[in-house]
Coordinates of C-alpha atoms in Angstrom, one line a residue:
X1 CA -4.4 -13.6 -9.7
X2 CA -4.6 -17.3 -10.3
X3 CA -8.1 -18.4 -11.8
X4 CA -10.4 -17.9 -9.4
X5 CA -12.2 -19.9 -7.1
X6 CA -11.3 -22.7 -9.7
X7 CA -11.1 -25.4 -7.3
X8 CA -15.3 -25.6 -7.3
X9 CA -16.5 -26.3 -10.5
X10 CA -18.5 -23.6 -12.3
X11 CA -21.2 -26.7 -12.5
X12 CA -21.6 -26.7 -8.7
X13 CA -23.1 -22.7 -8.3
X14 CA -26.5 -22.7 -6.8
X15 CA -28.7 -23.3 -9.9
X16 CA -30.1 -20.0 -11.4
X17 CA -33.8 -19.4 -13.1
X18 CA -35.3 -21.1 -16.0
X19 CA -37.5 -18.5 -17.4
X20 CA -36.6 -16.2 -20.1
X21 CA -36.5 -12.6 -19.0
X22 CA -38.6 -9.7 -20.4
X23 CA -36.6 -6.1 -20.5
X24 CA -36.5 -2.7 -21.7
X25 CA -33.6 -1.6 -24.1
X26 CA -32.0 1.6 -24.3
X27 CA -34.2 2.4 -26.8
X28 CA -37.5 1.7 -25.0
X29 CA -38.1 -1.6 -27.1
X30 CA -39.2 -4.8 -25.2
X31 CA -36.9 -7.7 -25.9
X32 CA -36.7 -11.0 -24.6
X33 CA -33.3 -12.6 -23.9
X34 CA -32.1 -15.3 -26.2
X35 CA -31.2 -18.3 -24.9
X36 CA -28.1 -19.6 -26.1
X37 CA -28.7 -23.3 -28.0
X38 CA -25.8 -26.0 -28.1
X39 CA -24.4 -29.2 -27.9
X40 CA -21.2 -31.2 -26.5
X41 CA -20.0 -31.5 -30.4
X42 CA -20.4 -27.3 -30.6
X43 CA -17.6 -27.3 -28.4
X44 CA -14.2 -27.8 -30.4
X45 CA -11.5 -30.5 -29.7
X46 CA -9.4 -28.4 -28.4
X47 CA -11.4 -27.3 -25.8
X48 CA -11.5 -30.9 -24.1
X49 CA -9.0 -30.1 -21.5
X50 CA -7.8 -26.9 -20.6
X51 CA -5.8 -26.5 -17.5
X52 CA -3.3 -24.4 -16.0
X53 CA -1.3 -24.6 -12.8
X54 CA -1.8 -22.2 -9.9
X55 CA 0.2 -22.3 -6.5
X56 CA 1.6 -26.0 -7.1
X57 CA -2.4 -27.5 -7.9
X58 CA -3.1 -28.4 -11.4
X59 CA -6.9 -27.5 -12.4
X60 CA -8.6 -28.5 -15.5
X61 CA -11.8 -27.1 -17.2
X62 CA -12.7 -30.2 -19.5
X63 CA -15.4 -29.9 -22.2
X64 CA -18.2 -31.2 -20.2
X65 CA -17.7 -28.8 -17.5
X66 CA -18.0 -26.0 -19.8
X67 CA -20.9 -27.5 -21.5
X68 CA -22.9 -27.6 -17.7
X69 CA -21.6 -23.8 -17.4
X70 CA -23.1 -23.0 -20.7
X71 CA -26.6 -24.6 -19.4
X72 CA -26.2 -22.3 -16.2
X73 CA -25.8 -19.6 -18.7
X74 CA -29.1 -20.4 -20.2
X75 CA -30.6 -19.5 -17.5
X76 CA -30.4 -16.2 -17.0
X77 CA -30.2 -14.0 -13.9
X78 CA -33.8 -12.0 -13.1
X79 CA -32.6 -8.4 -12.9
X80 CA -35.1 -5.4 -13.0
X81 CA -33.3 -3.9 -15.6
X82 CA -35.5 -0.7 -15.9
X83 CA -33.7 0.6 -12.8
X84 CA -30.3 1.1 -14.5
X85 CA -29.1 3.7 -16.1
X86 CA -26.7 3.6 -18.8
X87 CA -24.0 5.0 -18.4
X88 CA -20.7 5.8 -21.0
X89 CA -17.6 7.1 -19.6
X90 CA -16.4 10.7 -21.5
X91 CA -13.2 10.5 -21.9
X92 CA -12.8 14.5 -22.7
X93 CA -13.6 14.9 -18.9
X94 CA -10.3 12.5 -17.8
X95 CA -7.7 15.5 -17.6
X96 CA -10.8 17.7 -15.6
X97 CA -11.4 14.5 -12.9
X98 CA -7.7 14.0 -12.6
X99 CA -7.6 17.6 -10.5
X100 CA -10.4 16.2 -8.2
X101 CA -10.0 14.8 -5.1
X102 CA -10.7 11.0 -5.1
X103 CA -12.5 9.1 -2.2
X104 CA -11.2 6.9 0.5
X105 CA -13.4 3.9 1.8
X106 CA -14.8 0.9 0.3
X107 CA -16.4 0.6 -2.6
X108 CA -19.3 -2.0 -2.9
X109 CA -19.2 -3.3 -6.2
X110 CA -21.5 -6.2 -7.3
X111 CA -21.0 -6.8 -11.2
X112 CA -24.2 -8.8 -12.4
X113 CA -24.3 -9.7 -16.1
X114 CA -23.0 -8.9 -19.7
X115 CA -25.4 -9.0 -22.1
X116 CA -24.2 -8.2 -26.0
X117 CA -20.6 -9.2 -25.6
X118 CA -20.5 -10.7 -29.1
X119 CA -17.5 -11.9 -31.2
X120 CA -17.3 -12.6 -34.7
X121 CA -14.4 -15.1 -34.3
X122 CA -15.3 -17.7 -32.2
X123 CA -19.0 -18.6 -30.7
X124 CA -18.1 -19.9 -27.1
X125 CA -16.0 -18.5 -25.0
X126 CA -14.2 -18.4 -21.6
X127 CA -14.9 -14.9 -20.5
X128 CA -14.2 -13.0 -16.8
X129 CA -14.5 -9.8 -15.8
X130 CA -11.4 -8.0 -14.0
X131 CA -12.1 -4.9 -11.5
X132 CA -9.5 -2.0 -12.0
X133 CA -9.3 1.0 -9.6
X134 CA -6.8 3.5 -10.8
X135 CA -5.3 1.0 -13.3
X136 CA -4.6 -1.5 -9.7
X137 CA -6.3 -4.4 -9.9
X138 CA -8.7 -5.2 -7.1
X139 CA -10.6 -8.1 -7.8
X140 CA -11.6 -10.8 -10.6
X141 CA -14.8 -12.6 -11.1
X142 CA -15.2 -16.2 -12.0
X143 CA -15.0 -17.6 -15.3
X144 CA -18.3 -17.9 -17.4
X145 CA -18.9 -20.0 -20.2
X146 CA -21.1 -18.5 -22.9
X147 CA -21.5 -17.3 -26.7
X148 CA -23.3 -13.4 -26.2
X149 CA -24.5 -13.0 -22.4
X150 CA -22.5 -13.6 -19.6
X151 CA -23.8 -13.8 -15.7
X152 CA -21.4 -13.7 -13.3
X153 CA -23.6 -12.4 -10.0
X154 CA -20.3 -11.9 -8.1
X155 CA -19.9 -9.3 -5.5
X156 CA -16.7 -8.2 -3.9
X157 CA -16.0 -5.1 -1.1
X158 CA -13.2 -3.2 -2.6
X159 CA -10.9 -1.4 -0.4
X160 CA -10.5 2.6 -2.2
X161 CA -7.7 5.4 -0.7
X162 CA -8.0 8.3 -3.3
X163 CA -9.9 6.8 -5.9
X164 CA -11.0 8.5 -9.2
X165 CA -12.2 5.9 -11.4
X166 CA -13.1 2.3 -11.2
X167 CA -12.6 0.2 -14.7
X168 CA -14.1 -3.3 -15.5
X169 CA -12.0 -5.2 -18.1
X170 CA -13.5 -8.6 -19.8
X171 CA -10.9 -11.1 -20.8
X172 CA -11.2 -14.0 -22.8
X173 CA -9.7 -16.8 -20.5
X174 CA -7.2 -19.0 -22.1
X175 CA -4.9 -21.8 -20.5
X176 CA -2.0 -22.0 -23.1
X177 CA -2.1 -18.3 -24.5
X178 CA -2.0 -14.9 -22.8
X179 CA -5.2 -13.7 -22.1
X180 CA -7.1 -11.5 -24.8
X181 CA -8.9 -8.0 -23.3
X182 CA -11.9 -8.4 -25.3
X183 CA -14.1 -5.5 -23.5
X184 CA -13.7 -2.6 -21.5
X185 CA -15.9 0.3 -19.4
X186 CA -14.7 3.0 -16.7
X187 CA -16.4 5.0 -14.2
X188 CA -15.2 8.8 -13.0
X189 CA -16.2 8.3 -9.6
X190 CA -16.2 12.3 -9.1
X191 CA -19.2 13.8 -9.6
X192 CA -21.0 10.7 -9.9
X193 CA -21.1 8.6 -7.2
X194 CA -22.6 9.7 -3.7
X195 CA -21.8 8.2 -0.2
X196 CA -24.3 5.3 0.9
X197 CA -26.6 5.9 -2.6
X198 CA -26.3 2.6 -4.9
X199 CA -25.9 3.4 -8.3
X200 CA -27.2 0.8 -10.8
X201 CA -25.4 0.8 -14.0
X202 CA -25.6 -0.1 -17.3
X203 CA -21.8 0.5 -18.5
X204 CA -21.4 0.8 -22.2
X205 CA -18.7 -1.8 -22.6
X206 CA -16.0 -0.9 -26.0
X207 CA -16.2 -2.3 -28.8
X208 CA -19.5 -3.4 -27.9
X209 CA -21.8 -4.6 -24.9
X210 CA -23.3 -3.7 -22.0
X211 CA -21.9 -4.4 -18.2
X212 CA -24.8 -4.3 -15.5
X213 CA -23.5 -3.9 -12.2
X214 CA -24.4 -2.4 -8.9
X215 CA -22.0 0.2 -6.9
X216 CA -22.4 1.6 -3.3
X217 CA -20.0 3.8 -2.1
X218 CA -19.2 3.8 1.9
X219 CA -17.1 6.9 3.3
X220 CA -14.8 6.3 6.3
X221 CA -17.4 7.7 8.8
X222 CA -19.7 4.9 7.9
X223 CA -16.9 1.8 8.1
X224 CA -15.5 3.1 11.0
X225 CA -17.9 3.3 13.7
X226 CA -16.0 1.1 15.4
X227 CA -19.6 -0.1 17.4
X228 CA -19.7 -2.8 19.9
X229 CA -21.3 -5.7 18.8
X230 CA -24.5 -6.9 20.5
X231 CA -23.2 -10.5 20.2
X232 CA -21.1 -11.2 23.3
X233 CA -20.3 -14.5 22.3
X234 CA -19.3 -13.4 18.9
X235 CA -15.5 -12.4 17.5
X236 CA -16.5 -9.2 15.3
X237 CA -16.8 -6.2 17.1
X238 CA -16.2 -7.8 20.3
X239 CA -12.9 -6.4 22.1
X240 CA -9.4 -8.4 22.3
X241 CA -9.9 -9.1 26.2
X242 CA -12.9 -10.6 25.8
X243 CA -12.7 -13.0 23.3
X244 CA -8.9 -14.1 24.1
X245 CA -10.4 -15.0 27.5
X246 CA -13.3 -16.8 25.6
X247 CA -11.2 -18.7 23.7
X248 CA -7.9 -19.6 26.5
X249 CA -5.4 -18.4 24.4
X250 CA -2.0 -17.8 25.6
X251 CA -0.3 -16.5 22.8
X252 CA -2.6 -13.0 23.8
X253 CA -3.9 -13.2 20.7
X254 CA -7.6 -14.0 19.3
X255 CA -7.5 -17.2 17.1
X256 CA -9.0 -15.4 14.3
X257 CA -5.8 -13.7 13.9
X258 CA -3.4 -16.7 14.7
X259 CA -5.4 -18.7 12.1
X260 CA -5.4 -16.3 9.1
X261 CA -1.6 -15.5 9.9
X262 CA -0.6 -18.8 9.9
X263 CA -2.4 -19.3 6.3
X264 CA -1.6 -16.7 4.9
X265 CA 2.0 -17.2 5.5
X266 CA 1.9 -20.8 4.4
X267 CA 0.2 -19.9 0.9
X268 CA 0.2 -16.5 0.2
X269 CA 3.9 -15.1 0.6
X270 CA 4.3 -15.1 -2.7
X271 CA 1.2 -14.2 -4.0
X272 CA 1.2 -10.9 -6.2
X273 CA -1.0 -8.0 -4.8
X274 CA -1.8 -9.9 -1.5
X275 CA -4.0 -7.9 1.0
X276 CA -5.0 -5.5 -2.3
X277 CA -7.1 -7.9 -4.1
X278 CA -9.9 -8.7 -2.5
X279 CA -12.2 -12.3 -2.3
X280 CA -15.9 -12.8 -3.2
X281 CA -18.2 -10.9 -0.5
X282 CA -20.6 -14.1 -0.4
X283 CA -17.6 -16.6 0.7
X284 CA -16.4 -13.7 3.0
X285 CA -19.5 -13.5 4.7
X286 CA -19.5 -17.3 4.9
X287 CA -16.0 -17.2 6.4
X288 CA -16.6 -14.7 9.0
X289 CA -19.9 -16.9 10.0
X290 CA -18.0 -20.0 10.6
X291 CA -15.6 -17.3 13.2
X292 CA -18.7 -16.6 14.9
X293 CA -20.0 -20.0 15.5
X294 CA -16.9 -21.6 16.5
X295 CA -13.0 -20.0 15.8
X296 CA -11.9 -22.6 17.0
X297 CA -13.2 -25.6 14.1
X298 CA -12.2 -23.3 11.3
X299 CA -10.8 -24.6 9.1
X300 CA -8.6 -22.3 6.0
X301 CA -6.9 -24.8 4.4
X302 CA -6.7 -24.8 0.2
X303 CA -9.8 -27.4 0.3
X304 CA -12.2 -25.4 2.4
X305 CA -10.7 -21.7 1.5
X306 CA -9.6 -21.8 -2.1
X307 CA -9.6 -18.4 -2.1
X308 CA -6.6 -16.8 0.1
X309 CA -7.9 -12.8 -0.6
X310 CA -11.1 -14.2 1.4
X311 CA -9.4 -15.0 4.3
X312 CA -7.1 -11.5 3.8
X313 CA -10.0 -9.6 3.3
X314 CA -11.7 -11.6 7.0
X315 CA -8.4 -10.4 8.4
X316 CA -8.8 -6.8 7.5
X317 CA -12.9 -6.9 8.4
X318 CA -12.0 -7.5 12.0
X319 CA -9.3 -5.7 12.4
X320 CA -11.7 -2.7 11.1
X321 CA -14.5 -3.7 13.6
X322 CA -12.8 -3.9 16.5
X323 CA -14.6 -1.8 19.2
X324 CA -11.2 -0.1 19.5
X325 CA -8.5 0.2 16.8
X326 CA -5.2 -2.1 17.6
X327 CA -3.4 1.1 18.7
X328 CA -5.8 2.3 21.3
X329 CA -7.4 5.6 20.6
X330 CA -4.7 7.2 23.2
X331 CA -1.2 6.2 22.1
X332 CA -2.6 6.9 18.3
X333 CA -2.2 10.4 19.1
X334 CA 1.3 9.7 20.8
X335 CA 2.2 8.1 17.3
X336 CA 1.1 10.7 15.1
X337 CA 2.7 13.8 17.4
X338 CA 6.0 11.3 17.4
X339 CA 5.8 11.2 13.3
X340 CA 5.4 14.8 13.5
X341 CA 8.3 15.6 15.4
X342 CA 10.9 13.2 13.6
X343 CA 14.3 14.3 14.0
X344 CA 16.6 13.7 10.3
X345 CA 19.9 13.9 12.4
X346 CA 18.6 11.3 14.7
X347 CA 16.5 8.3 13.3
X348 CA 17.3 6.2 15.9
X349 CA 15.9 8.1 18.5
X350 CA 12.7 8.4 16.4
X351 CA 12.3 4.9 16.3
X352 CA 13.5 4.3 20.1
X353 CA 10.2 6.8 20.6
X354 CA 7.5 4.8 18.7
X355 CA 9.1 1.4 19.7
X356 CA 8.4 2.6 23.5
X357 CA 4.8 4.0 22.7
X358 CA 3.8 0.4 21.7
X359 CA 5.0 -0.8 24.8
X360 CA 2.7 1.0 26.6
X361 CA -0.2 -0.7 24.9
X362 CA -2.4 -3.0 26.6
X363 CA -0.9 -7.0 26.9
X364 CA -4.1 -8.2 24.3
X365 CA -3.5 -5.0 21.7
X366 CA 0.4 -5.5 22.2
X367 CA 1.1 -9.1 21.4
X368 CA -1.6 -8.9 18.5
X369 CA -0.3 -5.5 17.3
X370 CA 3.4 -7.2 17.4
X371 CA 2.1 -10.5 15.3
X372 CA 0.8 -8.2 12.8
X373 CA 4.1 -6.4 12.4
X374 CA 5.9 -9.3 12.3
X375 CA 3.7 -10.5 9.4
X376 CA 3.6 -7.5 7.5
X377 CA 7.4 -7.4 7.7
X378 CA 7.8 -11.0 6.7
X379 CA 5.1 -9.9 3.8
X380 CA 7.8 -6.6 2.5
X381 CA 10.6 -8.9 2.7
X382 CA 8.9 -11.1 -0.3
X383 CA 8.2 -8.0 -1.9
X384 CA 10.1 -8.6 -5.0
X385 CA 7.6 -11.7 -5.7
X386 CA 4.1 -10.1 -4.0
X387 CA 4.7 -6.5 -5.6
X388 CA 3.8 -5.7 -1.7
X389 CA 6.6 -3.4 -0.1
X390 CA 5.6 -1.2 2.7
X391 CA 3.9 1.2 0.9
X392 CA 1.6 -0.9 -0.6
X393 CA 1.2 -2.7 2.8
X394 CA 0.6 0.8 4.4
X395 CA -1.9 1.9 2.1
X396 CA -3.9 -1.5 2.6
X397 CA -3.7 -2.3 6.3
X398 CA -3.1 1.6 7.8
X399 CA -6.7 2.8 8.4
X400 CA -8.6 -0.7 10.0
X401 CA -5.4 -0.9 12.2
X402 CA -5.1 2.7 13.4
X403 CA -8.3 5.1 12.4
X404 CA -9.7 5.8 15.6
X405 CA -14.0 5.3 16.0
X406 CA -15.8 7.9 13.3
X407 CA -18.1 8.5 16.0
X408 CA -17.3 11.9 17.6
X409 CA -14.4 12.1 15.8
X410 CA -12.9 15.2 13.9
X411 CA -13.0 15.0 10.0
X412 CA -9.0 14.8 10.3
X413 CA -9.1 11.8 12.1
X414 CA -10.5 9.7 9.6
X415 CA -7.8 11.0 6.7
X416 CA -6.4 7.9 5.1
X417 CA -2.8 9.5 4.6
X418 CA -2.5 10.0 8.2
X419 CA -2.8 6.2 9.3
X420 CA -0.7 5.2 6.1
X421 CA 2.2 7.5 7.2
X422 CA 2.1 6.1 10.9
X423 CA 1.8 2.5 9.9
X424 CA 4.8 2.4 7.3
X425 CA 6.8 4.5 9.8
X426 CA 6.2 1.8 12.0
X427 CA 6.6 -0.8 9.5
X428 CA 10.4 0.6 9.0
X429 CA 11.2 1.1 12.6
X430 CA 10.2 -2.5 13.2
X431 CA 12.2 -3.8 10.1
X432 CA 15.6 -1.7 11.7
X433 CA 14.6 -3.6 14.6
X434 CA 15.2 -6.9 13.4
X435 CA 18.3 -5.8 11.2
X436 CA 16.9 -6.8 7.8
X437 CA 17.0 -6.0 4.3
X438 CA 13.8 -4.5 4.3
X439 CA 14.4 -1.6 6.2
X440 CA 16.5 0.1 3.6
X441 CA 14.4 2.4 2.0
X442 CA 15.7 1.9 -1.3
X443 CA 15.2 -1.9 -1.5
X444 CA 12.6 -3.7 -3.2
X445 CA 10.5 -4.4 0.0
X446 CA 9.7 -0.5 0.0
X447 CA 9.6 0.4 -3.6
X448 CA 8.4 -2.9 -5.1
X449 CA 8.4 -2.9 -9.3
X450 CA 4.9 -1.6 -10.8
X451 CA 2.9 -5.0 -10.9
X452 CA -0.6 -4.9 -12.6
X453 CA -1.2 -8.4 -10.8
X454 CA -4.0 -9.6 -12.8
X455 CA -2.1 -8.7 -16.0
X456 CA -0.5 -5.7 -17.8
X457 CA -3.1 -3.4 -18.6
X458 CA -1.4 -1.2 -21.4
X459 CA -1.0 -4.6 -23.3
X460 CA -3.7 -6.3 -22.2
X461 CA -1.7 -9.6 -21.6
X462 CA -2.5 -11.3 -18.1
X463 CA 0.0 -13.7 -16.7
X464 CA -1.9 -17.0 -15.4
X465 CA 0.3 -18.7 -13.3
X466 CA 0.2 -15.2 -11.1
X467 CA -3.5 -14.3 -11.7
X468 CA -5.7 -15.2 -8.5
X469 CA -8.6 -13.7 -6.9

């Protein structure tokens, strides 16, 4: 992932509080946090301009811009911190979770502060915090500025399909070297965490530390209502008709979805673990605002979006909320009866059978439903640069394309695997289609290289001109 959200200075974040903040340690003891004390000539000469390059732009984290994110660091973030619990992962139980089932949905995940992360080599440092589910990494904070305590107050909504444990790895960020895994916590998810009950955590961070962060857990039943939205003049959970009549469009399609495309193709083609990394929540929420005002004045170029995994992570949200999935509720159940009964001998009549189910879809649901393959396929065929072949893409777009409304719905409806199938099926039938590389199941575009994207994680050793979140 390339540094994130670097375009806005870590200088221009909404100012936090002044006052020192009084808190319980894990020993009872009331302790006041230090604030950290320095000057421009603490920080070294060689920290005067650090930059790297990151999709063709050129950013630079000079001395004084460090120096105002130290001052925000002074000022540390007001948590109630006698509401977590701490929390250290056992490691004897690994082999014992490994047997459970893991949990499809999203996980809500909003990582607050570090507070002890000390380090007898240096005494200010470029630190950010990387979120790991199942050694794949989902999402990467900003970069903070500080000596012992950290706030980073970021939040992100992480997309899970049989997850057992969630990991948070602190790096220490550094232009011209590979990056140095300084700290690192896990969570065994089973057993632990409980649908829709938020969990505050103090994770015991190794060597030393503490990680306070907030998790909520959301099952599919909950994401997938698939409710009409009260706003008839909005885009979320409004259905295609009317909002492609609202809007004039002739391509069939809403402009949400024309928009993103389009951007998405024009930066993010090659960007490693595209669609699986997800964006801040607060400049998603942001994003999808500025839909519902107006779709029509968004603008998602580099300047006003840094952040591409936002306007991914926007794609997927309505795509999930539609009032109806893409493939209407109906021909779903076509698709998964026409997986089930899959001929080896004959492939082509396979895919002749699913290529004539989408035709029967509605005019809206069918020229949007075809855009989306047509991306997705474009997206496979730059597998061997995104790490995205169609499994990946699959697992990440399968269930807020296909999964049917939770509400009334049998427990099988909602499996993950199902959708995943159907969609890569698909994916593959449309790929033959078009003749293309990609439709080989032995190519790249299908079975991608194992990519870490934010950086190896049994070496520790992130690559920054590929690191972005």
């Amino acid at each position: 992932m390339e540094e994130p959200h670097a375009v806005g200075d870590p200088s221009n974040l909404e100012p936090r509080y002044t006052r020192p903040v009084m808190h319980t340690s894990s020993k009872g003891q009331t302790k006041v946090s230090q604030t950290v004390t320095t000057s421009t000539s603490a920080i070294s000469k060689n920290d005067s301009s650090k930059s790297f390059d990151t999709n063709g732009k050129t950013i630079t984290r000079t001395s004084a811009s460090r120096f105002r994110d130290l001052q925000l660091a002074k000022r540390p973030l007001q948590i109630a911190y006698g509401d977590f619990d701490c929390y250290r992962v056992d490691l004897k139980k690994r082999q014992e979770f490994s047997r459970c089932s893991g949990f499809d949905g999203i996980l809500c995940v909003h990582v607050l502060c570090g507070q002890g992360l000390k380090c007898a080599r240096m005494t200010l440092r470029d630190l950010y915090c990387v979120i790991s589910v199942d050694s794949l990494n989902k999402a990467r904070t900003m970069i903070r500025t500080g000596a012992v305590n950290f706030d980073w107050d970021e939040a992100f909504d992480v997309d899970v399909e049989n997850a057992k444990d969630v990991s948070f790895l602190i790096y220490n960020w550094d232009p011209n070297y590979k990056h140095r895994l300084c700290f690192h916590g896990s969570i065994f998810l089973p057993g632990f965490i409980d649908s829709n009950k938020k969990k505050h955590i103090a994770l015991k961070m190794e060597p030393k530390g503490l990680l306070y962060i907030t998790i909520l857990f959301q099952e599919p039943k909950e994401i997938l209502q698939r409710v009409s939205s009260t706003k008839r003049d909005g885009v979320f959970g409004v259905d295609l008709d009317t909002v492609i009549k609202r809007e004039h469009s002739s391509a069939h399609v809403p402009l949400l979805v024309l928009k993103s495309i389009a951007e998405i193709e024009r930066r993010g083609m090659e960007v490693v673990g595209i669609y699986r990394l997800c964006g801040s929540s607060r400049r998603k929420a942001q994003l999808r605002e500025a839909f519902e005002k107006n779709a029509a004045n968004v603008d998602l170029s580099p300047e006003n979006v840094s952040d591409i995994h936002v306007i991914t992570g926007v794609l997927k949200d309505y795509l999930r909320e539609l009032p109806e999935p893409l493939v209407t509720n109906a021909l779903y159940q076509m698709m998964l009866d026409a997986l089930s009964v899959r001929l080896p001998g004959d492939p082509d009549g396979s895919a002749t059978l699913m290529l004539s189910i989408l035709e029967c879809l509605p005019k809206s649901n069918q020229e949007t439903m075809s855009m989306m393959l047509n991306h997705l396929h474009k997206m496979a065929v730059q597998s061997d640069k995104n790490k995205m072949g169609l499994d990946q893409l699959a697992t990440c777009l399968g269930p807020v394309i296909l999964c049917p409304s939770s509400l009334g719905a049998n427990p099988g409806a909602l499996e993950y695997i199902k959708h995943i199938e159907v969609l890569k099926y698909l994916l593959e039938v449309w790929a033959k289609k078009d003749g293309t590389e990609s439709s080989k199941p032995s190519s790249s575009a299908t079975s991608p290289k194992p990519d870490r994207s934010v950086m190896n994680v049994k070496t520790g050793s992130p690559d920054p001109t590929t690191t972005n979140s």
